[in-house]
JSON list of C-alpha atoms in Angstrom, two decimals:
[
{"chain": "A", "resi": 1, "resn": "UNK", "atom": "CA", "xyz": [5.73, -22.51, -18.22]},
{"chain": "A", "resi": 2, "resn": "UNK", "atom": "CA", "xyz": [7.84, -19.50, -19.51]},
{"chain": "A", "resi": 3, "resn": "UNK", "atom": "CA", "xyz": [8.55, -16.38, -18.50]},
{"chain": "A", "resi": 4, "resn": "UNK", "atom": "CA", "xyz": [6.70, -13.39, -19.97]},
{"chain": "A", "resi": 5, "resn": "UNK", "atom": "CA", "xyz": [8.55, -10.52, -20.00]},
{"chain": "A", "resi": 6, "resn": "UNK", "atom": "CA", "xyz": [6.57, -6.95, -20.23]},
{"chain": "A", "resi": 7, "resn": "UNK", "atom": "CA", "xyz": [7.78, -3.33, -20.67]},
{"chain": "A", "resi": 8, "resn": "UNK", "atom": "CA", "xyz": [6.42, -1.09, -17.84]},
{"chain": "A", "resi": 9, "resn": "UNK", "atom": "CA", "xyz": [3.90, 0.82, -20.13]},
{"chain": "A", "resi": 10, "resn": "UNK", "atom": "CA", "xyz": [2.61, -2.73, -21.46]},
{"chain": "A", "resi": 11, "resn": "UNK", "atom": "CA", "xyz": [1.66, -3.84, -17.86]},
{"chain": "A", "resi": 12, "resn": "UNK", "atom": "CA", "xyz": [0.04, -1.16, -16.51]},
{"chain": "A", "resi": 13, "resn": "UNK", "atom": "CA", "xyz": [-2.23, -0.36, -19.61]},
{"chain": "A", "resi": 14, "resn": "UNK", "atom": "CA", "xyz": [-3.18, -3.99, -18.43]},
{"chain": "A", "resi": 15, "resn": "UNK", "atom": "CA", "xyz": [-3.43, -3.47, -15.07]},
{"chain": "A", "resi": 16, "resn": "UNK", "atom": "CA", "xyz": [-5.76, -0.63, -16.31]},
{"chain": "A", "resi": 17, "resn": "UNK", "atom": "CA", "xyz": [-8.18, -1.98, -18.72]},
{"chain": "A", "resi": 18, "resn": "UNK", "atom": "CA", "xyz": [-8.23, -4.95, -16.01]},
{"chain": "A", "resi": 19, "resn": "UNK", "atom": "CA", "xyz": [-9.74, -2.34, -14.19]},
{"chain": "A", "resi": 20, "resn": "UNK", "atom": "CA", "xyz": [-11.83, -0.26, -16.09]},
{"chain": "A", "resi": 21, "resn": "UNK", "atom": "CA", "xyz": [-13.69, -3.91, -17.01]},
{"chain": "A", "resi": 22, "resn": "UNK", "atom": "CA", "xyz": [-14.81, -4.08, -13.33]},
{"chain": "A", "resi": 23, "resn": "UNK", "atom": "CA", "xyz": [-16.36, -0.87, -12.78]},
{"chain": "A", "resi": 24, "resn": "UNK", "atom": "CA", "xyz": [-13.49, 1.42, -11.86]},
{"chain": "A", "resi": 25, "resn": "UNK", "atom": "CA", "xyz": [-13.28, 4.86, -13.43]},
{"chain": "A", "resi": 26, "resn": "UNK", "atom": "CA", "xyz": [-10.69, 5.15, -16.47]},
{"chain": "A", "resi": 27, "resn": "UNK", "atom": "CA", "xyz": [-9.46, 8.43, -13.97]},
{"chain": "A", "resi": 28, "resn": "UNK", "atom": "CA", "xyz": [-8.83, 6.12, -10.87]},
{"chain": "A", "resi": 29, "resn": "UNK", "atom": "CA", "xyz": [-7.61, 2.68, -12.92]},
{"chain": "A", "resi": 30, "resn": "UNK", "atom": "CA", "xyz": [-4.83, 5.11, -14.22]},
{"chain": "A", "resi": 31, "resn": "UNK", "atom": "CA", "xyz": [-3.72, 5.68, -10.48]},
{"chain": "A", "resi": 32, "resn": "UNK", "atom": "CA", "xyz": [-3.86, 2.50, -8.97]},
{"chain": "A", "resi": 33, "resn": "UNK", "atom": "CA", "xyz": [-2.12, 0.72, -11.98]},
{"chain": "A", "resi": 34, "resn": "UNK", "atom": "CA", "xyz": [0.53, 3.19, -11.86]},
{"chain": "A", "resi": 35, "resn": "UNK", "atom": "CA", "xyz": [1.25, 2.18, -8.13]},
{"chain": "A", "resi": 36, "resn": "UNK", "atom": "CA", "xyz": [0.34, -1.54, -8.89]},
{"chain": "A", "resi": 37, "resn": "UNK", "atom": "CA", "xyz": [2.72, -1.10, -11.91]},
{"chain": "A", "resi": 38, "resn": "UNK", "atom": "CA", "xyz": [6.10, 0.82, -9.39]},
{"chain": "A", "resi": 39, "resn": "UNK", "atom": "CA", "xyz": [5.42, -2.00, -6.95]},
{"chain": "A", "resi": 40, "resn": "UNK", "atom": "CA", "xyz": [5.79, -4.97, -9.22]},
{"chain": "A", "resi": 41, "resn": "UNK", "atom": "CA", "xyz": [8.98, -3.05, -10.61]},
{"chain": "A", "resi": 42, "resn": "UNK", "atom": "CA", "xyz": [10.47, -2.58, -7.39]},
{"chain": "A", "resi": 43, "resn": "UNK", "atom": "CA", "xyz": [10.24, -6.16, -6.42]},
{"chain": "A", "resi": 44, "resn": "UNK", "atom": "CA", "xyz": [7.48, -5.21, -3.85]},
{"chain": "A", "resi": 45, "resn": "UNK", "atom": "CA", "xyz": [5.39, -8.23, -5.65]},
{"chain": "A", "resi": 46, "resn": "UNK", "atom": "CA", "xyz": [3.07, -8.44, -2.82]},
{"chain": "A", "resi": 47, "resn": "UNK", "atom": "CA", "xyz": [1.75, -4.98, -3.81]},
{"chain": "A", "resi": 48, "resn": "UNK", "atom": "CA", "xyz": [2.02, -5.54, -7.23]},
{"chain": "A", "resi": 49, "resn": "UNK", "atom": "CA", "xyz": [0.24, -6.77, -9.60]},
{"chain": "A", "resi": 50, "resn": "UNK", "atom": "CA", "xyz": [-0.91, -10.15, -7.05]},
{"chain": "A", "resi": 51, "resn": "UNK", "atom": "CA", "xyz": [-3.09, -7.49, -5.91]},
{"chain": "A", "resi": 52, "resn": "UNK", "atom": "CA", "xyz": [-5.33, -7.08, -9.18]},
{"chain": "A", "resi": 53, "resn": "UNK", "atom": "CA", "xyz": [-7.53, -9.81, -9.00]},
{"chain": "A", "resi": 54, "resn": "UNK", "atom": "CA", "xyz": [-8.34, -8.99, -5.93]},
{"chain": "A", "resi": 55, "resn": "UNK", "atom": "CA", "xyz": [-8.78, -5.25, -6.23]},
{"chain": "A", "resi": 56, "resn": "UNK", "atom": "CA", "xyz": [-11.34, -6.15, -9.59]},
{"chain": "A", "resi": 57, "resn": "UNK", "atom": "CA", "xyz": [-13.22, -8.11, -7.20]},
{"chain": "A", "resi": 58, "resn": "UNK", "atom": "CA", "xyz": [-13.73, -5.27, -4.80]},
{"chain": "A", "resi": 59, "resn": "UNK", "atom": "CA", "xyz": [-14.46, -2.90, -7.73]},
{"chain": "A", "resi": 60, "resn": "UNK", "atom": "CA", "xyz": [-16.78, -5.02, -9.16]},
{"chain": "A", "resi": 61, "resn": "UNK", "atom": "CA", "xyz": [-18.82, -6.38, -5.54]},
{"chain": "A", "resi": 62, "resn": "UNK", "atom": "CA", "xyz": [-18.88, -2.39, -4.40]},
{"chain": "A", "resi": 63, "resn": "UNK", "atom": "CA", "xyz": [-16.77, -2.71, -1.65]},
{"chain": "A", "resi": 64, "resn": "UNK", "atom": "CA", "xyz": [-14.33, -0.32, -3.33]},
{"chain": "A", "resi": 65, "resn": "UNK", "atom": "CA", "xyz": [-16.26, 2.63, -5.04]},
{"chain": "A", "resi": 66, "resn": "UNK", "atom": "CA", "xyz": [-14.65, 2.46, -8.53]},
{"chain": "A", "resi": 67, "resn": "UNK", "atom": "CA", "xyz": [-15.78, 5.77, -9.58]},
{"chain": "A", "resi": 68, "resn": "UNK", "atom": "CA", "xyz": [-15.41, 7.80, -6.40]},
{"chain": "A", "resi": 69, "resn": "UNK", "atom": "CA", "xyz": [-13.66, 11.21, -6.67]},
{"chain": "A", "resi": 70, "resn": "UNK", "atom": "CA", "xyz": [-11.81, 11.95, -3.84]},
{"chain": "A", "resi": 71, "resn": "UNK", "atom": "CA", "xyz": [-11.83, 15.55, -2.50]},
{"chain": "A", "resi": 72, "resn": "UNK", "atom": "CA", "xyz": [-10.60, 18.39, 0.08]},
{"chain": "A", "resi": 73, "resn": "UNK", "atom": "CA", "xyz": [-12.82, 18.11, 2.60]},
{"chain": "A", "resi": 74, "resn": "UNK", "atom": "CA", "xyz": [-11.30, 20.65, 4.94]},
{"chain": "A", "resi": 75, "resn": "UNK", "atom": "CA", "xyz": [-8.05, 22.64, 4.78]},
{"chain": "A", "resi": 76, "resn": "UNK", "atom": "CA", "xyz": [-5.73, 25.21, 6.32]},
{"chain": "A", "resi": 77, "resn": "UNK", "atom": "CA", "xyz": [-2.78, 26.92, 5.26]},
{"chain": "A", "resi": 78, "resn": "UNK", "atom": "CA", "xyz": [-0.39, 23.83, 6.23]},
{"chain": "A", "resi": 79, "resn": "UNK", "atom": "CA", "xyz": [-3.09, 20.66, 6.39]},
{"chain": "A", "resi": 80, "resn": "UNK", "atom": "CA", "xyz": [-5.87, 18.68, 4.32]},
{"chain": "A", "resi": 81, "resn": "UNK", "atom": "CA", "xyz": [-8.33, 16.21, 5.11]},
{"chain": "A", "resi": 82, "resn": "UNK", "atom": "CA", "xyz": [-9.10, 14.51, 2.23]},
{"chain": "A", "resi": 83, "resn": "UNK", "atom": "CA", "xyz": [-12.30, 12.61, 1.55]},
{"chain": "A", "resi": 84, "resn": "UNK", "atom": "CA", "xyz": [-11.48, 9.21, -0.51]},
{"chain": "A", "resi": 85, "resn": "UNK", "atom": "CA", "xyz": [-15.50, 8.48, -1.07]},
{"chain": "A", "resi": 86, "resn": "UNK", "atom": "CA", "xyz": [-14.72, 4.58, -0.16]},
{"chain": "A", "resi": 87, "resn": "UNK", "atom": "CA", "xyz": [-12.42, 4.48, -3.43]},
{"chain": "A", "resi": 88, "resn": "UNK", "atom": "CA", "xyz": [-8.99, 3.18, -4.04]},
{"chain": "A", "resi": 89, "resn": "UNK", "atom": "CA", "xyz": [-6.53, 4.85, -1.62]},
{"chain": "A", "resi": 90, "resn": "UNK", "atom": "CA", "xyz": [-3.70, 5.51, -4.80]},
{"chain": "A", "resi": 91, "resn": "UNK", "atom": "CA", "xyz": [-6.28, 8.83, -6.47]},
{"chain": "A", "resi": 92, "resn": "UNK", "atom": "CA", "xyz": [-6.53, 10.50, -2.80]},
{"chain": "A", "resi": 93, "resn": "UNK", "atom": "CA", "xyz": [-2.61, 10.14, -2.10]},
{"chain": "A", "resi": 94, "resn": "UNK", "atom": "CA", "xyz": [-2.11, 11.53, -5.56]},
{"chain": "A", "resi": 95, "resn": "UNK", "atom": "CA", "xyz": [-4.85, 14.81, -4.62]},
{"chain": "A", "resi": 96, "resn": "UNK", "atom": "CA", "xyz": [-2.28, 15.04, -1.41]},
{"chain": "A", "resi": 97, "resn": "UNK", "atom": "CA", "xyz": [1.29, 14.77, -3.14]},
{"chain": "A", "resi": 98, "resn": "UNK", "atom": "CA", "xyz": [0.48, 17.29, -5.39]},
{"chain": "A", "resi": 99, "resn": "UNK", "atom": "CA", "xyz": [-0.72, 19.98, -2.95]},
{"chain": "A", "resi": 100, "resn": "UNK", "atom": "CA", "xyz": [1.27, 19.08, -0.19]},
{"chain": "A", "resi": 101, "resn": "UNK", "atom": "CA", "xyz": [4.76, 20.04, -1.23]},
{"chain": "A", "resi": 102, "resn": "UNK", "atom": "CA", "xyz": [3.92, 23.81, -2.05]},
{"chain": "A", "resi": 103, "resn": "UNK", "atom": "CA", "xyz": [2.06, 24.08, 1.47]},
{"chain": "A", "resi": 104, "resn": "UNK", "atom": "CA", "xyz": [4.93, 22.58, 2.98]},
{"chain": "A", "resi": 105, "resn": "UNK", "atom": "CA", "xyz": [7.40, 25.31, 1.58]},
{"chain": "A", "resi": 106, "resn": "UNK", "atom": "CA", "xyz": [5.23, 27.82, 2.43]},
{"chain": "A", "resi": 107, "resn": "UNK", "atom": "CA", "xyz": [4.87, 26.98, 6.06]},
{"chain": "A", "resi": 108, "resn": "UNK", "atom": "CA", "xyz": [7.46, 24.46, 6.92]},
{"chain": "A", "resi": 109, "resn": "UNK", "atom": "CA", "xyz": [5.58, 21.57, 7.84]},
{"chain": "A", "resi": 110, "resn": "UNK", "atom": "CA", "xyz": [2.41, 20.13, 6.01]},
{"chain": "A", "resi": 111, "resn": "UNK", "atom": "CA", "xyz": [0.40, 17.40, 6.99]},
{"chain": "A", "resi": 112, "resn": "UNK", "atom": "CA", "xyz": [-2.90, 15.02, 5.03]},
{"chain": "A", "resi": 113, "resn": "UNK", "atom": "CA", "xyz": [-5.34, 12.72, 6.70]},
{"chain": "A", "resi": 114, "resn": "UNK", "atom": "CA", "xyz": [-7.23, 10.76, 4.35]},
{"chain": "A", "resi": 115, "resn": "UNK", "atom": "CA", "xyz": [-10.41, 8.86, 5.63]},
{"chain": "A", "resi": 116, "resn": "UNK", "atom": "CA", "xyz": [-13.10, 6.51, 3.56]},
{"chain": "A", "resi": 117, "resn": "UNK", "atom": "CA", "xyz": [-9.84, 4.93, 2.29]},
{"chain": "A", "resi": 118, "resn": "UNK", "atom": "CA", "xyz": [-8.52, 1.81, 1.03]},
{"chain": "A", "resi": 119, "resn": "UNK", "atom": "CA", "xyz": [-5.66, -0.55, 1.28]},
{"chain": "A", "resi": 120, "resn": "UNK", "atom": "CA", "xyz": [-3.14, 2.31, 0.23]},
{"chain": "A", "resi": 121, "resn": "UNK", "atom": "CA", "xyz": [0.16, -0.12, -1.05]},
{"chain": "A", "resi": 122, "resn": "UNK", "atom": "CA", "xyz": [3.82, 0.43, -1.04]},
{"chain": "A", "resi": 123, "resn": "UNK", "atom": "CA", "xyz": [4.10, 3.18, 1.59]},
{"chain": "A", "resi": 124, "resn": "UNK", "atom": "CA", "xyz": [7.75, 4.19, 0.54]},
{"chain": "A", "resi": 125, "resn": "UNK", "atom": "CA", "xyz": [6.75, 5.11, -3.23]},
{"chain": "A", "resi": 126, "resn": "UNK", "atom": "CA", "xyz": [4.22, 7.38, -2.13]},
{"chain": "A", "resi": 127, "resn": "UNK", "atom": "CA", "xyz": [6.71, 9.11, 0.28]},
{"chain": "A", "resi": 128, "resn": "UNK", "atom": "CA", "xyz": [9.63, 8.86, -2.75]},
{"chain": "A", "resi": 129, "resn": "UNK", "atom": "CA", "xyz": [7.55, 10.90, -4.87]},
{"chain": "A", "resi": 130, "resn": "UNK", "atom": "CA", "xyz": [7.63, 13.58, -2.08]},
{"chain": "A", "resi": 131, "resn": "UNK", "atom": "CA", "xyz": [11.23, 13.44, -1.66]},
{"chain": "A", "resi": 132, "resn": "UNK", "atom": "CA", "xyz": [11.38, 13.89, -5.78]},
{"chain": "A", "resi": 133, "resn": "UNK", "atom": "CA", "xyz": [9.70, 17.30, -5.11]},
{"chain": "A", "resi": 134, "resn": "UNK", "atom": "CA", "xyz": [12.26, 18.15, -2.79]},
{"chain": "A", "resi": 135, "resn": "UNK", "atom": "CA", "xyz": [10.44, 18.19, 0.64]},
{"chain": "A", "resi": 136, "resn": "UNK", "atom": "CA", "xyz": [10.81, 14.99, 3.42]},
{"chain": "A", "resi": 137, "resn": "UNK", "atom": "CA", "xyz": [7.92, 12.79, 3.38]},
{"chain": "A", "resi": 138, "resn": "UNK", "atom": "CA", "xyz": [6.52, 10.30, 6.18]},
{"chain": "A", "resi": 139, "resn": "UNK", "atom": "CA", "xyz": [3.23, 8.09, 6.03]},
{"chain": "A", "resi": 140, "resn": "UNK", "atom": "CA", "xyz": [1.63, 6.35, 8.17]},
{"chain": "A", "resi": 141, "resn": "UNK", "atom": "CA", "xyz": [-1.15, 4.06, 7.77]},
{"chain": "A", "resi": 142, "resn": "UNK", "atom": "CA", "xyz": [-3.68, 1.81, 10.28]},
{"chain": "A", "resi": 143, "resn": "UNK", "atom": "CA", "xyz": [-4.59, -2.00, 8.85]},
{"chain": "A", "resi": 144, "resn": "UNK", "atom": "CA", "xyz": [-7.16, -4.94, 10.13]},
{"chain": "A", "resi": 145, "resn": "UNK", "atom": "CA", "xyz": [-5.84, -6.87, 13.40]},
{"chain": "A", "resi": 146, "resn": "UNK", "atom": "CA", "xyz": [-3.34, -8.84, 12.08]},
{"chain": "A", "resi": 147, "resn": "UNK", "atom": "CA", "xyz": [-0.45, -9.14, 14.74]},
{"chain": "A", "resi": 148, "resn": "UNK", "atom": "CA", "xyz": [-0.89, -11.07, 18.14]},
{"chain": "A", "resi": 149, "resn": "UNK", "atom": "CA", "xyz": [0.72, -9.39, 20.69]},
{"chain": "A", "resi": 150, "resn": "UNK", "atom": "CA", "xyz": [3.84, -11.31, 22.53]},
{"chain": "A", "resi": 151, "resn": "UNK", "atom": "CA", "xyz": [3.01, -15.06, 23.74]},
{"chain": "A", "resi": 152, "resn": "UNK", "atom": "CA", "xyz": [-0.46, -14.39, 22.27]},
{"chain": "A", "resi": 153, "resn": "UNK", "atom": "CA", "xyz": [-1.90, -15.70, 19.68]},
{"chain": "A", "resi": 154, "resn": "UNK", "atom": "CA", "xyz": [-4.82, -13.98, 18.76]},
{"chain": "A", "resi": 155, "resn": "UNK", "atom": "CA", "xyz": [-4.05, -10.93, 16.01]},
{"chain": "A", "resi": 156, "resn": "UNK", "atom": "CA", "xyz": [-4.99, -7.17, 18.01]},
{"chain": "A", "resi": 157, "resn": "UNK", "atom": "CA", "xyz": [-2.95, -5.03, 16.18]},
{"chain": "A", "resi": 158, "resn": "UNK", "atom": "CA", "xyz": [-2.49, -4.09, 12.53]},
{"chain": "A", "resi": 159, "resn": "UNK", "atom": "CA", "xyz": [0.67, -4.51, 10.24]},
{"chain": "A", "resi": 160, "resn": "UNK", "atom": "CA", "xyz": [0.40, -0.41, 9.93]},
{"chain": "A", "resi": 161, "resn": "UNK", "atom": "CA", "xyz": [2.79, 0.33, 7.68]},
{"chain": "A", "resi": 162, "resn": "UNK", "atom": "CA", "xyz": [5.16, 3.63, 7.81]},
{"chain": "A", "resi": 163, "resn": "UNK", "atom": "CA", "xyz": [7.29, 5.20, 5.04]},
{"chain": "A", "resi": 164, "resn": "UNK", "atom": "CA", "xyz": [10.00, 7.97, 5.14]},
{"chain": "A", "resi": 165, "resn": "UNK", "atom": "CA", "xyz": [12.10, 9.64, 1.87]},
{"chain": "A", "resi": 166, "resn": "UNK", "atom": "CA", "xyz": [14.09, 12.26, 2.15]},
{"chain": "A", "resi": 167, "resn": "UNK", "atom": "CA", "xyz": [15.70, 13.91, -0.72]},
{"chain": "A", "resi": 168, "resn": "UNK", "atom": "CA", "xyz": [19.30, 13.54, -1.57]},
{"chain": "A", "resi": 169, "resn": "UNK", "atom": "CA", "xyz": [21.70, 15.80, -3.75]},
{"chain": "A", "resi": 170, "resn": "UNK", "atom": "CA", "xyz": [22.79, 13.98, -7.27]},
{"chain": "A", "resi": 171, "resn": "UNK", "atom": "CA", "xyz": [21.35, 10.94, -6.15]},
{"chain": "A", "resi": 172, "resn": "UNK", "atom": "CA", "xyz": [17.99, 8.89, -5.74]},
{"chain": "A", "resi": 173, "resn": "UNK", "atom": "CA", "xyz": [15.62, 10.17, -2.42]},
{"chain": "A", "resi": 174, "resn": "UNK", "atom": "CA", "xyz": [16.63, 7.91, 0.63]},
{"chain": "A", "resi": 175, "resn": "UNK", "atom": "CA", "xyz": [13.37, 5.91, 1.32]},
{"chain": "A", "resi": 176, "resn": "UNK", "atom": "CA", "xyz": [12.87, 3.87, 4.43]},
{"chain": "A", "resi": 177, "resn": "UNK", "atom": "CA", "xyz": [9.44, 1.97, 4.24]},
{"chain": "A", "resi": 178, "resn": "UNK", "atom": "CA", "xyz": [8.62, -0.75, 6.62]},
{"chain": "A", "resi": 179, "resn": "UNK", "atom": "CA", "xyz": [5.86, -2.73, 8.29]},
{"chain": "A", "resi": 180, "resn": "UNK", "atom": "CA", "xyz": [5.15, -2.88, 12.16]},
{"chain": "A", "resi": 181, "resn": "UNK", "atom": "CA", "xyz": [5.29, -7.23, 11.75]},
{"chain": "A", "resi": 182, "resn": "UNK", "atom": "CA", "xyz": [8.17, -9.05, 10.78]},
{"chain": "A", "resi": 183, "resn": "UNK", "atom": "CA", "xyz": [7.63, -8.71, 7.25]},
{"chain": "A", "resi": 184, "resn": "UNK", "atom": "CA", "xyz": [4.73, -6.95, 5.32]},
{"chain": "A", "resi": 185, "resn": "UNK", "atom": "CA", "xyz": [1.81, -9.22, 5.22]},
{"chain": "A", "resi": 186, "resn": "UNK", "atom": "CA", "xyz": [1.61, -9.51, 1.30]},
{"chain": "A", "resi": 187, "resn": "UNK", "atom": "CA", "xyz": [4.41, -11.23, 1.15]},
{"chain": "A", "resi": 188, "resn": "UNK", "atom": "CA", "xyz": [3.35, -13.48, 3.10]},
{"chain": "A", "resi": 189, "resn": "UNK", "atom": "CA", "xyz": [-0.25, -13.47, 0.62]},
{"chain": "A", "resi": 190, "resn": "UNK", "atom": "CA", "xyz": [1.52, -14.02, -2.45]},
{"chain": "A", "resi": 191, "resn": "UNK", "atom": "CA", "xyz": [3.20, -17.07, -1.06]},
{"chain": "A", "resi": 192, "resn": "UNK", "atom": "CA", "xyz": [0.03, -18.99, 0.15]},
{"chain": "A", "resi": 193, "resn": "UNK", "atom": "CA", "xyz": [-0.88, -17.77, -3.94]},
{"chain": "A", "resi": 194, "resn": "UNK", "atom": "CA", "xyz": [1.72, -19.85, -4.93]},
{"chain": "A", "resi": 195, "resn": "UNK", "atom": "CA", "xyz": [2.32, -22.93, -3.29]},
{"chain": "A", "resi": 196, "resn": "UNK", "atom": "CA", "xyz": [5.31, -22.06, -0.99]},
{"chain": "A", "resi": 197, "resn": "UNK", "atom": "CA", "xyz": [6.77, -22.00, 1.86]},
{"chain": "A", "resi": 198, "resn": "UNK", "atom": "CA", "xyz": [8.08, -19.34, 4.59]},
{"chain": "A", "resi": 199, "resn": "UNK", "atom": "CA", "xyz": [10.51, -18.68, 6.93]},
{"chain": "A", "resi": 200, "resn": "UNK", "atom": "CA", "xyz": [10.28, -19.95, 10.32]},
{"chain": "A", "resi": 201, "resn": "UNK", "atom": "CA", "xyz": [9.64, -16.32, 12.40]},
{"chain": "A", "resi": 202, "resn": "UNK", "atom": "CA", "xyz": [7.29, -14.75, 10.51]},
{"chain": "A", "resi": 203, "resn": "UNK", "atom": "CA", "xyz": [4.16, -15.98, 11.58]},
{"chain": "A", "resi": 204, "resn": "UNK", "atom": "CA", "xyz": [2.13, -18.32, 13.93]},
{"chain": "A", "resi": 205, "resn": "UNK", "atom": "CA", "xyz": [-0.96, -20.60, 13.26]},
{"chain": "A", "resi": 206, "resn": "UNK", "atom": "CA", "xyz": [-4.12, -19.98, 15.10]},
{"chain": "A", "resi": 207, "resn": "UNK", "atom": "CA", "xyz": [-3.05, -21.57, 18.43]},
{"chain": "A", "resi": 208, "resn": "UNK", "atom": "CA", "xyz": [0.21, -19.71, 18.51]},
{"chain": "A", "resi": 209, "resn": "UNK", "atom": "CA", "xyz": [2.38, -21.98, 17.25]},
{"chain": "A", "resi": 210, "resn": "UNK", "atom": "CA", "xyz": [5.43, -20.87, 14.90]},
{"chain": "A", "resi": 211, "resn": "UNK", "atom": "CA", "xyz": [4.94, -22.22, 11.21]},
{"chain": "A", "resi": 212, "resn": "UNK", "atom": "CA", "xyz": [6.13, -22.17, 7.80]},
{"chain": "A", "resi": 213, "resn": "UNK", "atom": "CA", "xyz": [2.34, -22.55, 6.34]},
{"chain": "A", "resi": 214, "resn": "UNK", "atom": "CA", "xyz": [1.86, -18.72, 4.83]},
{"chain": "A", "resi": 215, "resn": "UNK", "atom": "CA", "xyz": [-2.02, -20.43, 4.85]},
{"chain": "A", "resi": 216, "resn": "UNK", "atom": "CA", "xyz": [-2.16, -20.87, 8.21]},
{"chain": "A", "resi": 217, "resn": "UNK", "atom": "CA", "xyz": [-0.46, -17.65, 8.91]},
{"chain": "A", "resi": 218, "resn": "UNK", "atom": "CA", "xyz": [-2.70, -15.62, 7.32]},
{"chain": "A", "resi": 219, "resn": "UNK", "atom": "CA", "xyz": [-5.60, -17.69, 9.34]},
{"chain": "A", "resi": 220, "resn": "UNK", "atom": "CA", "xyz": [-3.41, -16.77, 12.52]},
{"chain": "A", "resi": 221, "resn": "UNK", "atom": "CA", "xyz": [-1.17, -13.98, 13.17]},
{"chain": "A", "resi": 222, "resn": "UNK", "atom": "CA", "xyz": [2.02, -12.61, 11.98]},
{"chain": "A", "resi": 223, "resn": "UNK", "atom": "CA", "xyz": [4.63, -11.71, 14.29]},
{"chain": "A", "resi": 224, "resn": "UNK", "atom": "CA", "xyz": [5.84, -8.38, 15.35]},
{"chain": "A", "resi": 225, "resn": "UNK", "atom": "CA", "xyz": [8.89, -6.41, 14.25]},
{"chain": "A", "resi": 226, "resn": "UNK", "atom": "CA", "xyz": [11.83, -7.62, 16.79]},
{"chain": "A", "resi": 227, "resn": "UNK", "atom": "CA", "xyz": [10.20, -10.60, 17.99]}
]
């Protein structure tokens, strides 16, 4: 099979009429493709576009609200609580990147929760696009069970990812984006996708016992950051 080689405005209008065909607003399609889209292009292929099938499927089932509009639900001077309506993560983070950075100036510190959320992607281009506006950014973010804690082997706590940029002068925003497990959990997805193998130390099966099998990973337990 060959390679098929896309420009990035070619792949996410795909990403986004993949979308809009399952129920998803053209508003909110825009927003996740464009993340779906910076992912893929980063070599973050976990959170890329491996993720659009599966995404549709939500759209389309209900789970994800395709046509929710998040809002503000409650603010102050220097912090917003932002109301996703059980819709894609990607058009609430936008609603807090663009008000965050002037509240942050003005006070010094600004912070966003966001609840009725989704599975919210790359962490670090979220965080980039704060340090592009010339203000640190840091994100946090809680997942499913998904890590067994040490010589256990049944998952307890999330992945939860966290994210930091800061801007730099005549140069690209340092970013720092990692995942509480070894390695973030979509990678280890988009290799049970396609056949292959992983590294020994990223995972164990469901009695606790290391393994290369991404498929039995994902039916056991990754393993934490530093062992």
């Amino acid at each position: 099979m060959s390679d098929v080689y896309l420009f990035r405005d070619q792949l996410q209008s795909l990403i986004q009429r993949a979308l809009e065909s399952s129920n998803v607003s053209q508003e909110n399609a825009l927003s996740v493709a464009a993340a779906l889209t910076q992912a893929q292009i980063d070599g973050q292929v976990g959170h890329g576009i491996s993720r659009v099938a599966s995404y549709c499927a939500q759209a389309r089932s209900g789970k994800v609200h395709g046509h929710a509009t998040p809002h503000i639900a409650a603010e102050t001077a220097s912090a917003l609580r932002i109301d996703a309506q059980h819709g894609f993560a990607f058009p609430a983070i936008d609603l807090a990147i663009k008000e965050l950075p002037n509240k942050a100036k003005s006070m010094g510190i600004a912070a966003a929760t966001i609840f009725r959320s989704h599975h919210f992607g790359v962490a670090g281009w979220h965080v980039e696009r704060l340090a592009m506006q010339d203000t640190l950014g840091l994100i946090v973010g809680n997942s499913p069970a998904a890590i067994a804690p040490f010589g256990g082997s049944t998952p307890i706590f999330g992945t939860n990812p966290i994210a930091f940029a800061a801007p730099r002068h005549r140069n690209h925003p340092l970013v720092i984006d990692l995942s509480l497990s070894q390695v973030a959990r979509g990678k280890v997805m988009v290799a049970a996708k396609e056949g292959q193998s992983i590294p020994e130390g990223w995972g164990l099966d469901q009695d606790g016992q290391p393994t290369t099998d991404p498929k039995a990973v994902l039916q056991g337990s990754m393993l934490p950051m530093g062992g």
